[in-house]
PDB file of C-alpha atoms and ligand atoms in Angstrom:
ATOM      1  CA  MET A  23       8.759 -58.466-158.139  1.00  0.00           C
ATOM      2  CA  THR A  24      11.500 -55.868-158.281  1.00  0.00           C
ATOM      3  CA  THR A  25      13.604 -55.307-161.182  1.00  0.00           C
ATOM      4  CA  VAL A  26      16.768 -53.307-160.711  1.00  0.00           C
ATOM      5  CA  ILE A  27      19.936 -52.669-162.797  1.00  0.00           C
ATOM      6  CA  VAL A  28      23.400 -52.334-161.115  1.00  0.00           C
ATOM      7  CA  ALA A  29      26.411 -50.862-162.472  1.00  0.00           C
ATOM      8  CA  LEU A  30      29.151 -52.381-160.671  1.00  0.00           C
ATOM      9  CA  GLY A  31      32.388 -50.039-161.070  1.00  0.00           C
ATOM     10  CA  GLY A  32      35.190 -52.018-162.190  1.00  0.00           C
ATOM     11  CA  SER A  33      37.446 -50.778-159.637  1.00  0.00           C
ATOM     12  CA  LEU A  34      35.691 -53.040-157.085  1.00  0.00           C
ATOM     13  CA  LEU A  35      37.261 -56.148-158.478  1.00  0.00           C
ATOM     14  CA  ARG A  36      40.641 -54.796-158.583  1.00  0.00           C
ATOM     15  CA  PRO A  37      43.641 -56.046-156.858  1.00  0.00           C
ATOM     16  CA  GLU A  38      44.157 -53.018-154.601  1.00  0.00           C
ATOM     17  CA  ILE A  39      40.858 -53.671-152.771  1.00  0.00           C
ATOM     18  CA  GLU A  40      41.651 -55.668-149.713  1.00  0.00           C
ATOM     19  CA  GLU A  41      39.728 -58.672-149.110  1.00  0.00           C
ATOM     20  CA  ARG A  42      38.424 -58.777-152.612  1.00  0.00           C
ATOM     21  CA  HIS A  43      37.478 -62.517-152.485  1.00  0.00           C
ATOM     22  CA  THR A  44      35.273 -61.530-149.481  1.00  0.00           C
ATOM     23  CA  TRP A  45      33.810 -58.915-151.499  1.00  0.00           C
ATOM     24  CA  LEU A  46      32.731 -61.126-154.515  1.00  0.00           C
ATOM     25  CA  GLU A  47      31.682 -63.708-152.171  1.00  0.00           C
ATOM     26  CA  GLY A  48      29.412 -61.194-150.270  1.00  0.00           C
ATOM     27  CA  LEU A  49      27.995 -59.784-153.688  1.00  0.00           C
ATOM     28  CA  VAL A  50      27.122 -63.642-154.501  1.00  0.00           C
ATOM     29  CA  SER A  51      25.406 -64.331-151.429  1.00  0.00           C
ATOM     30  CA  MET A  52      23.342 -60.884-151.497  1.00  0.00           C
ATOM     31  CA  ILE A  53      22.250 -61.670-155.104  1.00  0.00           C
ATOM     32  CA  ARG A  54      21.294 -65.269-154.136  1.00  0.00           C
ATOM     33  CA  GLU A  55      19.034 -63.819-151.346  1.00  0.00           C
ATOM     34  CA  ARG A  56      17.510 -61.337-153.732  1.00  0.00           C
ATOM     35  CA  VAL A  57      16.788 -63.895-156.142  1.00  0.00           C
ATOM     36  CA  SER A  58      14.988 -65.821-153.510  1.00  0.00           C
ATOM     37  CA  MET A  59      12.666 -63.015-152.939  1.00  0.00           C
ATOM     38  CA  ASN A  60      11.878 -62.893-156.689  1.00  0.00           C
ATOM     39  CA  ASP A  61      13.659 -59.756-157.508  1.00  0.00           C
ATOM     40  CA  ARG A  62      15.202 -59.186-161.238  1.00  0.00           C
ATOM     41  CA  ILE A  63      18.648 -58.050-161.250  1.00  0.00           C
ATOM     42  CA  GLY A  64      20.922 -56.698-164.323  1.00  0.00           C
ATOM     43  CA  ILE A  65      24.216 -56.233-163.485  1.00  0.00           C
ATOM     44  CA  VAL A  66      26.890 -54.337-165.675  1.00  0.00           C
ATOM     45  CA  VAL A  67      30.448 -54.560-164.810  1.00  0.00           C
ATOM     46  CA  GLY A  68      32.987 -51.884-165.479  1.00  0.00           C
ATOM     47  CA  GLY A  69      36.557 -52.430-166.553  1.00  0.00           C
ATOM     48  CA  GLY A  70      38.333 -51.110-163.764  1.00  0.00           C
ATOM     49  CA  ALA A  71      42.160 -52.203-164.170  1.00  0.00           C
ATOM     50  CA  PRO A  72      42.619 -54.066-167.115  1.00  0.00           C
ATOM     51  CA  ALA A  73      40.656 -51.306-168.866  1.00  0.00           C
ATOM     52  CA  ARG A  74      43.020 -48.588-167.675  1.00  0.00           C
ATOM     53  CA  GLU A  75      46.154 -50.714-168.325  1.00  0.00           C
ATOM     54  CA  GLY A  76      45.206 -51.903-171.872  1.00  0.00           C
ATOM     55  CA  ILE A  77      44.210 -48.558-173.022  1.00  0.00           C
ATOM     56  CA  GLU A  78      47.252 -46.909-171.610  1.00  0.00           C
ATOM     57  CA  LEU A  79      49.502 -49.670-173.266  1.00  0.00           C
ATOM     58  CA  ALA A  80      48.067 -49.006-176.622  1.00  0.00           C
ATOM     59  CA  ARG A  81      47.389 -45.278-176.537  1.00  0.00           C
ATOM     60  CA  PRO A  82      50.693 -44.105-177.956  1.00  0.00           C
ATOM     61  CA  LEU A  83      49.972 -46.582-181.150  1.00  0.00           C
ATOM     62  CA  ILE A  84      46.360 -45.831-181.702  1.00  0.00           C
ATOM     63  CA  SER A  85      44.993 -42.488-182.274  1.00  0.00           C
ATOM     64  CA  ASP A  86      41.094 -43.028-182.669  1.00  0.00           C
ATOM     65  CA  GLU A  87      39.433 -43.266-179.361  1.00  0.00           C
ATOM     66  CA  ALA A  88      36.809 -45.661-180.749  1.00  0.00           C
ATOM     67  CA  HIS A  89      39.550 -48.306-181.245  1.00  0.00           C
ATOM     68  CA  LEU A  90      40.584 -47.487-177.682  1.00  0.00           C
ATOM     69  CA  ASP A  91      37.081 -48.037-176.223  1.00  0.00           C
ATOM     70  CA  LYS A  92      36.871 -51.285-177.665  1.00  0.00           C
ATOM     71  CA  ILE A  93      39.913 -52.539-175.400  1.00  0.00           C
ATOM     72  CA  GLY A  94      37.920 -50.888-172.533  1.00  0.00           C
ATOM     73  CA  ILE A  95      35.018 -52.928-173.698  1.00  0.00           C
ATOM     74  CA  ALA A  96      36.820 -56.286-173.840  1.00  0.00           C
ATOM     75  CA  ALA A  97      38.052 -55.484-170.307  1.00  0.00           C
ATOM     76  CA  THR A  98      34.455 -55.022-169.114  1.00  0.00           C
ATOM     77  CA  ARG A  99      33.205 -58.234-170.660  1.00  0.00           C
ATOM     78  CA  LEU A 100      36.292 -60.126-168.864  1.00  0.00           C
ATOM     79  CA  ASN A 101      35.118 -58.652-165.634  1.00  0.00           C
ATOM     80  CA  ALA A 102      31.577 -59.652-166.419  1.00  0.00           C
ATOM     81  CA  THR A 103      32.693 -63.143-167.244  1.00  0.00           C
ATOM     82  CA  ILE A 104      34.321 -63.271-163.653  1.00  0.00           C
ATOM     83  CA  VAL A 105      30.826 -62.097-161.796  1.00  0.00           C
ATOM     84  CA  ARG A 106      28.717 -64.313-164.443  1.00  0.00           C
ATOM     85  CA  GLU A 107      30.793 -67.515-163.641  1.00  0.00           C
ATOM     86  CA  SER A 108      30.823 -66.870-159.710  1.00  0.00           C
ATOM     87  CA  LEU A 109      27.189 -66.553-159.720  1.00  0.00           C
ATOM     88  CA  SER A 110      26.375 -69.647-161.857  1.00  0.00           C
ATOM     89  CA  ASN A 111      28.855 -71.805-159.935  1.00  0.00           C
ATOM     90  CA  SER A 112      26.707 -70.971-156.750  1.00  0.00           C
ATOM     91  CA  GLY A 113      23.545 -71.963-158.269  1.00  0.00           C
ATOM     92  CA  ILE A 114      21.811 -68.617-159.105  1.00  0.00           C
ATOM     93  CA  PRO A 115      19.948 -68.319-162.185  1.00  0.00           C
ATOM     94  CA  VAL A 116      21.972 -66.453-164.324  1.00  0.00           C
ATOM     95  CA  SER A 117      21.769 -65.965-168.080  1.00  0.00           C
ATOM     96  CA  GLY A 118      24.251 -68.279-169.858  1.00  0.00           C
ATOM     97  CA  THR A 119      25.984 -65.560-171.964  1.00  0.00           C
ATOM     98  CA  ILE A 120      27.122 -62.097-171.868  1.00  0.00           C
ATOM     99  CA  PRO A 121      24.976 -60.070-173.776  1.00  0.00           C
ATOM    100  CA  LYS A 122      26.585 -57.586-176.407  1.00  0.00           C
ATOM    101  CA  SER A 123      23.263 -55.293-176.676  1.00  0.00           C
ATOM    102  CA  ILE A 124      20.886 -53.784-174.561  1.00  0.00           C
ATOM    103  CA  ASP A 125      18.154 -55.435-176.652  1.00  0.00           C
ATOM    104  CA  GLU A 126      19.799 -58.827-176.184  1.00  0.00           C
ATOM    105  CA  ALA A 127      20.163 -57.992-172.262  1.00  0.00           C
ATOM    106  CA  VAL A 128      16.446 -57.068-171.980  1.00  0.00           C
ATOM    107  CA  LEU A 129      15.275 -60.329-173.623  1.00  0.00           C
ATOM    108  CA  LEU A 130      17.727 -62.519-171.269  1.00  0.00           C
ATOM    109  CA  LEU A 131      16.153 -60.782-168.412  1.00  0.00           C
ATOM    110  CA  GLU A 132      12.762 -61.915-169.398  1.00  0.00           C
ATOM    111  CA  GLU A 133      14.139 -65.702-169.353  1.00  0.00           C
ATOM    112  CA  ARG A 134      16.270 -65.321-166.400  1.00  0.00           C
ATOM    113  CA  GLN A 135      16.315 -63.528-163.125  1.00  0.00           C
ATOM    114  CA  VAL A 136      19.985 -62.367-163.196  1.00  0.00           C
ATOM    115  CA  VAL A 137      21.801 -61.128-166.223  1.00  0.00           C
ATOM    116  CA  VAL A 138      25.299 -60.024-166.344  1.00  0.00           C
ATOM    117  CA  MET A 139      26.863 -57.833-168.876  1.00  0.00           C
ATOM    118  CA  GLY A 140      29.589 -55.432-169.822  1.00  0.00           C
ATOM    119  CA  GLY A 141      29.976 -52.541-172.418  1.00  0.00           C
ATOM    120  CA  THR A 142      28.288 -52.534-175.498  1.00  0.00           C
ATOM    121  CA  ASN A 143      29.616 -49.950-178.134  1.00  0.00           C
ATOM    122  CA  PRO A 144      32.406 -47.281-178.046  1.00  0.00           C
ATOM    123  CA  GLY A 145      31.388 -43.674-177.041  1.00  0.00           C
ATOM    124  CA  HIS A 146      30.268 -44.286-173.257  1.00  0.00           C
ATOM    125  CA  THR A 147      30.993 -46.213-170.205  1.00  0.00           C
ATOM    126  CA  THR A 148      29.246 -49.108-168.574  1.00  0.00           C
ATOM    127  CA  ASP A 149      27.312 -46.619-166.272  1.00  0.00           C
ATOM    128  CA  ALA A 150      25.650 -45.398-169.561  1.00  0.00           C
ATOM    129  CA  VAL A 151      24.811 -48.913-170.442  1.00  0.00           C
ATOM    130  CA  ALA A 152      23.421 -49.661-167.201  1.00  0.00           C
ATOM    131  CA  ILE A 153      21.115 -46.688-167.320  1.00  0.00           C
ATOM    132  CA  ARG A 154      19.940 -47.717-171.027  1.00  0.00           C
ATOM    133  CA  PHE A 155      19.335 -51.306-169.430  1.00  0.00           C
ATOM    134  CA  ALA A 156      17.436 -49.740-166.518  1.00  0.00           C
ATOM    135  CA  VAL A 157      15.086 -47.748-168.911  1.00  0.00           C
ATOM    136  CA  ALA A 158      14.519 -50.408-171.600  1.00  0.00           C
ATOM    137  CA  SER A 159      13.732 -53.302-168.880  1.00  0.00           C
ATOM    138  CA  ASP A 160      11.163 -50.948-166.963  1.00  0.00           C
ATOM    139  CA  ALA A 161      13.372 -51.061-163.983  1.00  0.00           C
ATOM    140  CA  LYS A 162      12.563 -49.561-160.740  1.00  0.00           C
ATOM    141  CA  LYS A 163      15.659 -47.966-160.472  1.00  0.00           C
ATOM    142  CA  CYS A 164      19.597 -48.218-161.609  1.00  0.00           C
ATOM    143  CA  ILE A 165      22.177 -48.414-158.696  1.00  0.00           C
ATOM    144  CA  ILE A 166      25.711 -46.926-159.488  1.00  0.00           C
ATOM    145  CA  ALA A 167      27.853 -48.819-157.056  1.00  0.00           C
ATOM    146  CA  THR A 168      31.284 -47.364-157.116  1.00  0.00           C
ATOM    147  CA  ASN A 169      34.260 -47.000-154.576  1.00  0.00           C
ATOM    148  CA  VAL A 170      33.401 -43.723-153.242  1.00  0.00           C
ATOM    149  CA  PRO A 171      30.040 -43.197-150.942  1.00  0.00           C
ATOM    150  CA  GLY A 172      28.146 -40.989-153.166  1.00  0.00           C
ATOM    151  CA  VAL A 173      28.309 -37.730-154.889  1.00  0.00           C
ATOM    152  CA  PHE A 174      30.350 -34.936-153.468  1.00  0.00           C
ATOM    153  CA  ASP A 175      30.671 -31.203-153.960  1.00  0.00           C
ATOM    154  CA  GLU A 176      34.223 -31.685-154.424  1.00  0.00           C
ATOM    155  CA  ASP A 177      36.675 -34.696-155.055  1.00  0.00           C
ATOM    156  CA  PRO A 178      36.769 -36.369-151.689  1.00  0.00           C
ATOM    157  CA  LYS A 179      40.319 -37.880-152.604  1.00  0.00           C
ATOM    158  CA  HIS A 180      41.291 -34.244-153.070  1.00  0.00           C
ATOM    159  CA  ASN A 181      39.552 -32.639-150.224  1.00  0.00           C
ATOM    160  CA  PRO A 182      38.997 -34.618-147.160  1.00  0.00           C
ATOM    161  CA  LYS A 183      36.400 -32.256-146.039  1.00  0.00           C
ATOM    162  CA  ALA A 184      34.184 -32.351-149.153  1.00  0.00           C
ATOM    163  CA  GLN A 185      30.286 -32.793-148.463  1.00  0.00           C
ATOM    164  CA  SER A 186      28.130 -35.635-149.812  1.00  0.00           C
ATOM    165  CA  HIS A 187      24.769 -35.131-151.278  1.00  0.00           C
ATOM    166  CA  ASP A 188      21.963 -37.501-150.103  1.00  0.00           C
ATOM    167  CA  PHE A 189      19.577 -36.180-152.741  1.00  0.00           C
ATOM    168  CA  LEU A 190      20.148 -34.672-156.049  1.00  0.00           C
ATOM    169  CA  THR A 191      17.828 -33.876-158.970  1.00  0.00           C
ATOM    170  CA  HIS A 192      19.230 -34.864-162.531  1.00  0.00           C
ATOM    171  CA  HIS A 193      19.710 -31.636-163.224  1.00  0.00           C
ATOM    172  CA  GLN A 194      21.817 -30.806-160.198  1.00  0.00           C
ATOM    173  CA  LEU A 195      23.713 -33.969-160.872  1.00  0.00           C
ATOM    174  CA  LEU A 196      24.527 -32.788-164.320  1.00  0.00           C
ATOM    175  CA  ASP A 197      25.738 -29.377-162.986  1.00  0.00           C
ATOM    176  CA  ILE A 198      28.220 -31.376-160.840  1.00  0.00           C
ATOM    177  CA  ILE A 199      29.642 -33.790-163.577  1.00  0.00           C
ATOM    178  CA  GLY A 200      29.228 -31.359-166.260  1.00  0.00           C
ATOM    179  CA  SER A 201      29.883 -31.992-169.962  1.00  0.00           C
ATOM    180  CA  SER A 202      27.878 -34.892-171.903  1.00  0.00           C
ATOM    181  CA  GLU A 203      30.854 -35.879-173.990  1.00  0.00           C
ATOM    182  CA  HIS A 204      32.848 -38.746-174.127  1.00  0.00           C
ATOM    183  CA  SER A 205      36.166 -37.277-174.903  1.00  0.00           C
ATOM    184  CA  LYS A 206      38.526 -39.839-173.964  1.00  0.00           C
ATOM    185  CA  ALA A 207      38.563 -43.701-173.755  1.00  0.00           C
ATOM    186  CA  GLY A 208      39.240 -44.947-170.155  1.00  0.00           C
ATOM    187  CA  ASP A 209      38.336 -41.586-168.538  1.00  0.00           C
ATOM    188  CA  SER A 210      36.208 -41.974-165.472  1.00  0.00           C
ATOM    189  CA  GLN A 211      33.843 -39.751-163.562  1.00  0.00           C
ATOM    190  CA  ILE A 212      31.461 -40.479-160.406  1.00  0.00           C
ATOM    191  CA  VAL A 213      28.579 -41.093-163.149  1.00  0.00           C
ATOM    192  CA  ASP A 214      29.055 -41.075-167.122  1.00  0.00           C
ATOM    193  CA  PRO A 215      27.395 -37.797-168.143  1.00  0.00           C
ATOM    194  CA  ILE A 216      26.054 -39.457-170.987  1.00  0.00           C
ATOM    195  CA  GLY A 217      24.144 -41.840-168.803  1.00  0.00           C
ATOM    196  CA  ALA A 218      23.354 -39.210-166.575  1.00  0.00           C
ATOM    197  CA  ARG A 219      21.749 -37.134-169.369  1.00  0.00           C
ATOM    198  CA  GLU A 220      19.662 -40.110-170.512  1.00  0.00           C
ATOM    199  CA  ALA A 221      18.688 -40.587-166.945  1.00  0.00           C
ATOM    200  CA  LEU A 222      17.270 -37.109-167.049  1.00  0.00           C
ATOM    201  CA  GLU A 223      15.381 -37.559-170.202  1.00  0.00           C
ATOM    202  CA  SER A 224      13.728 -40.944-168.832  1.00  0.00           C
ATOM    203  CA  GLY A 225      13.268 -39.797-165.290  1.00  0.00           C
ATOM    204  CA  MET A 226      15.250 -42.917-164.140  1.00  0.00           C
ATOM    205  CA  ILE A 227      16.117 -42.748-160.402  1.00  0.00           C
ATOM    206  CA  LEU A 228      19.876 -43.345-159.765  1.00  0.00           C
ATOM    207  CA  ASN A 229      21.249 -44.755-156.297  1.00  0.00           C
ATOM    208  CA  ILE A 230      25.003 -43.697-156.097  1.00  0.00           C
ATOM    209  CA  LEU A 231      26.380 -45.624-153.389  1.00  0.00           C
ATOM    210  CA  ASP A 232      29.624 -47.282-152.069  1.00  0.00           C
ATOM    211  CA  GLY A 233      29.758 -50.703-153.618  1.00  0.00           C
ATOM    212  CA  ARG A 234      32.688 -51.839-151.439  1.00  0.00           C
ATOM    213  CA  LYS A 235      29.953 -52.624-148.956  1.00  0.00           C
ATOM    214  CA  THR A 236      27.670 -55.250-150.632  1.00  0.00           C
ATOM    215  CA  GLU A 237      25.196 -54.575-147.940  1.00  0.00           C
ATOM    216  CA  LEU A 238      24.587 -51.318-149.203  1.00  0.00           C
ATOM    217  CA  ILE A 239      23.638 -52.453-152.733  1.00  0.00           C
ATOM    218  CA  LYS A 240      21.018 -54.653-151.179  1.00  0.00           C
ATOM    219  CA  GLU A 241      19.531 -51.680-149.148  1.00  0.00           C
ATOM    220  CA  ALA A 242      19.228 -49.668-152.642  1.00  0.00           C
ATOM    221  CA  ILE A 243      17.590 -52.811-153.929  1.00  0.00           C
ATOM    222  CA  ILE A 244      14.949 -52.965-151.256  1.00  0.00           C
ATOM    223  CA  GLY A 245      14.599 -49.519-150.976  1.00  0.00           C
ATOM    224  CA  GLY A 246      16.417 -49.076-147.602  1.00  0.00           C
ATOM    225  CA  ASP A 247      18.944 -46.434-146.278  1.00  0.00           C
ATOM    226  CA  PHE A 248      21.934 -47.035-148.613  1.00  0.00           C
ATOM    227  CA  LYS A 249      23.985 -44.157-147.332  1.00  0.00           C
ATOM    228  CA  GLY A 250      24.632 -42.728-150.682  1.00  0.00           C
ATOM    229  CA  THR A 251      23.081 -40.250-152.927  1.00  0.00           C
ATOM    230  CA  GLU A 252      19.672 -40.412-154.493  1.00  0.00           C
ATOM    231  CA  VAL A 253      19.174 -38.699-157.834  1.00  0.00           C
ATOM    232  CA  GLY A 254      15.523 -38.053-158.769  1.00  0.00           C
ATOM    233  CA  VAL A 255      12.640 -35.920-159.203  1.00  0.00           C
ATOM    234  CA  VAL A 256      11.524 -33.975-156.142  1.00  0.00           C
ATOM    235  CA  SER A 257       8.345 -35.034-154.737  1.00  0.00           C
ATOM    236  CA  SER A 258       5.776 -32.414-154.598  1.00  0.00           C
TER     237      SER A 258
HETATM  238  P1  UTP B  23      33.898 -48.427-167.778  1.00  0.00           P
HETATM  239  O1  UTP B  23      32.536 -48.576-167.641  1.00  0.00           O
HETATM  240  O2  UTP B  23      34.940 -49.322-166.933  1.00  0.00           O
HETATM  241  O3  UTP B  23      34.562 -47.061-167.374  1.00  0.00           O
HETATM  242  O4  UTP B  23      34.642 -48.611-169.061  1.00  0.00           O
HETATM  243  P2  UTP B  23      34.922 -46.172-165.812  1.00  0.00           P
HETATM  244  O5  UTP B  23      34.188 -45.150-165.862  1.00  0.00           O
HETATM  245  O6  UTP B  23      36.444 -46.148-165.687  1.00  0.00           O
HETATM  246  O7  UTP B  23      34.537 -47.055-164.884  1.00  0.00           O
HETATM  247  P3  UTP B  23      34.919 -48.073-163.706  1.00  0.00           P
HETATM  248  O8  UTP B  23      36.443 -47.401-163.336  1.00  0.00           O
HETATM  249  O9  UTP B  23      35.365 -49.465-164.254  1.00  0.00           O
HETATM  250  O10 UTP B  23      33.862 -48.080-162.676  1.00  0.00           O
HETATM  251  C1  UTP B  23      35.994 -48.578-169.189  1.00  0.00           C
HETATM  252  C2  UTP B  23      36.381 -48.086-170.947  1.00  0.00           C
HETATM  253  O11 UTP B  23      35.636 -49.015-171.690  1.00  0.00           O
HETATM  254  C3  UTP B  23      34.997 -48.205-172.789  1.00  0.00           C
HETATM  255  C4  UTP B  23      35.537 -46.558-172.591  1.00  0.00           C
HETATM  256  O12 UTP B  23      36.585 -46.315-173.101  1.00  0.00           O
HETATM  257  C5  UTP B  23      35.384 -46.448-171.038  1.00  0.00           C
HETATM  258  O13 UTP B  23      36.120 -45.377-170.513  1.00  0.00           O
HETATM  259  N1  UTP B  23      33.536 -48.548-173.009  1.00  0.00           N
HETATM  260  C6  UTP B  23      33.028 -49.245-171.862  1.00  0.00           C
HETATM  261  C7  UTP B  23      32.944 -48.171-174.054  1.00  0.00           C
HETATM  262  O14 UTP B  23      33.640 -47.502-175.036  1.00  0.00           O
HETATM  263  N2  UTP B  23      31.579 -48.491-174.192  1.00  0.00           N
HETATM  264  C8  UTP B  23      31.014 -49.390-173.132  1.00  0.00           C
HETATM  265  O15 UTP B  23      29.665 -49.778-173.251  1.00  0.00           O
HETATM  266  C9  UTP B  23      31.897 -49.579-172.075  1.00  0.00           C
END
């Protein structure tokens, strides 16, 4: 029995992604297959478009970033509800509620094979929630499923020749993503630096991959070739 936590970037659910219904169906059938193999899976869903839109709408009126973060958290919980209901509807043993804290999520994952949640408190993103959930539930790894194929030396959207990394140590990842401060609600990086720092402290393995292809999430769960970036400790 393997326990893994998957951070699903909210961008994966957004309208710009072509065939997003097919993507959601693919996610549901992949989770169903892993559940039949006795895996235990925590899914932490990001806020994507509704988070960005809501924060942008309220920003001129609200100066406190923590209050803007709360709008982002509400969007993550909306997206988590979409994923939870889709899994539940297809008979997957998923927890009946969306936990609001890591402690609650860990307890629910002891009762059900699948737990879906969004954000928790202001001050970080759902990547950090997923990494904390992974550490607290003694998971084998934390998968960061995003809309790029891995960690690049430069932003591939700006430089098409940017090189991706197959492997990075936690320190190398932190060198690439920089500061560990959550300065602005809605700000996005390949991995939340707050989560990356906690992954370093706990030695939690991260698999960063292209979540638009649900089979790559499965590959990461089963320890196969997920074609992204593994962040871990160099084996001697
Ligand atoms: P996301 O986790 O969606 O951030 O949270 P993201 O990096 O934009 O991820 P994608 O694009 O969905 O993959 C959206 C915002 O919600 C607030 C933060 O403001 C974050 O930027 N948030 C989220 C929190 O304050 N706490 C949380 O636990 C989660």
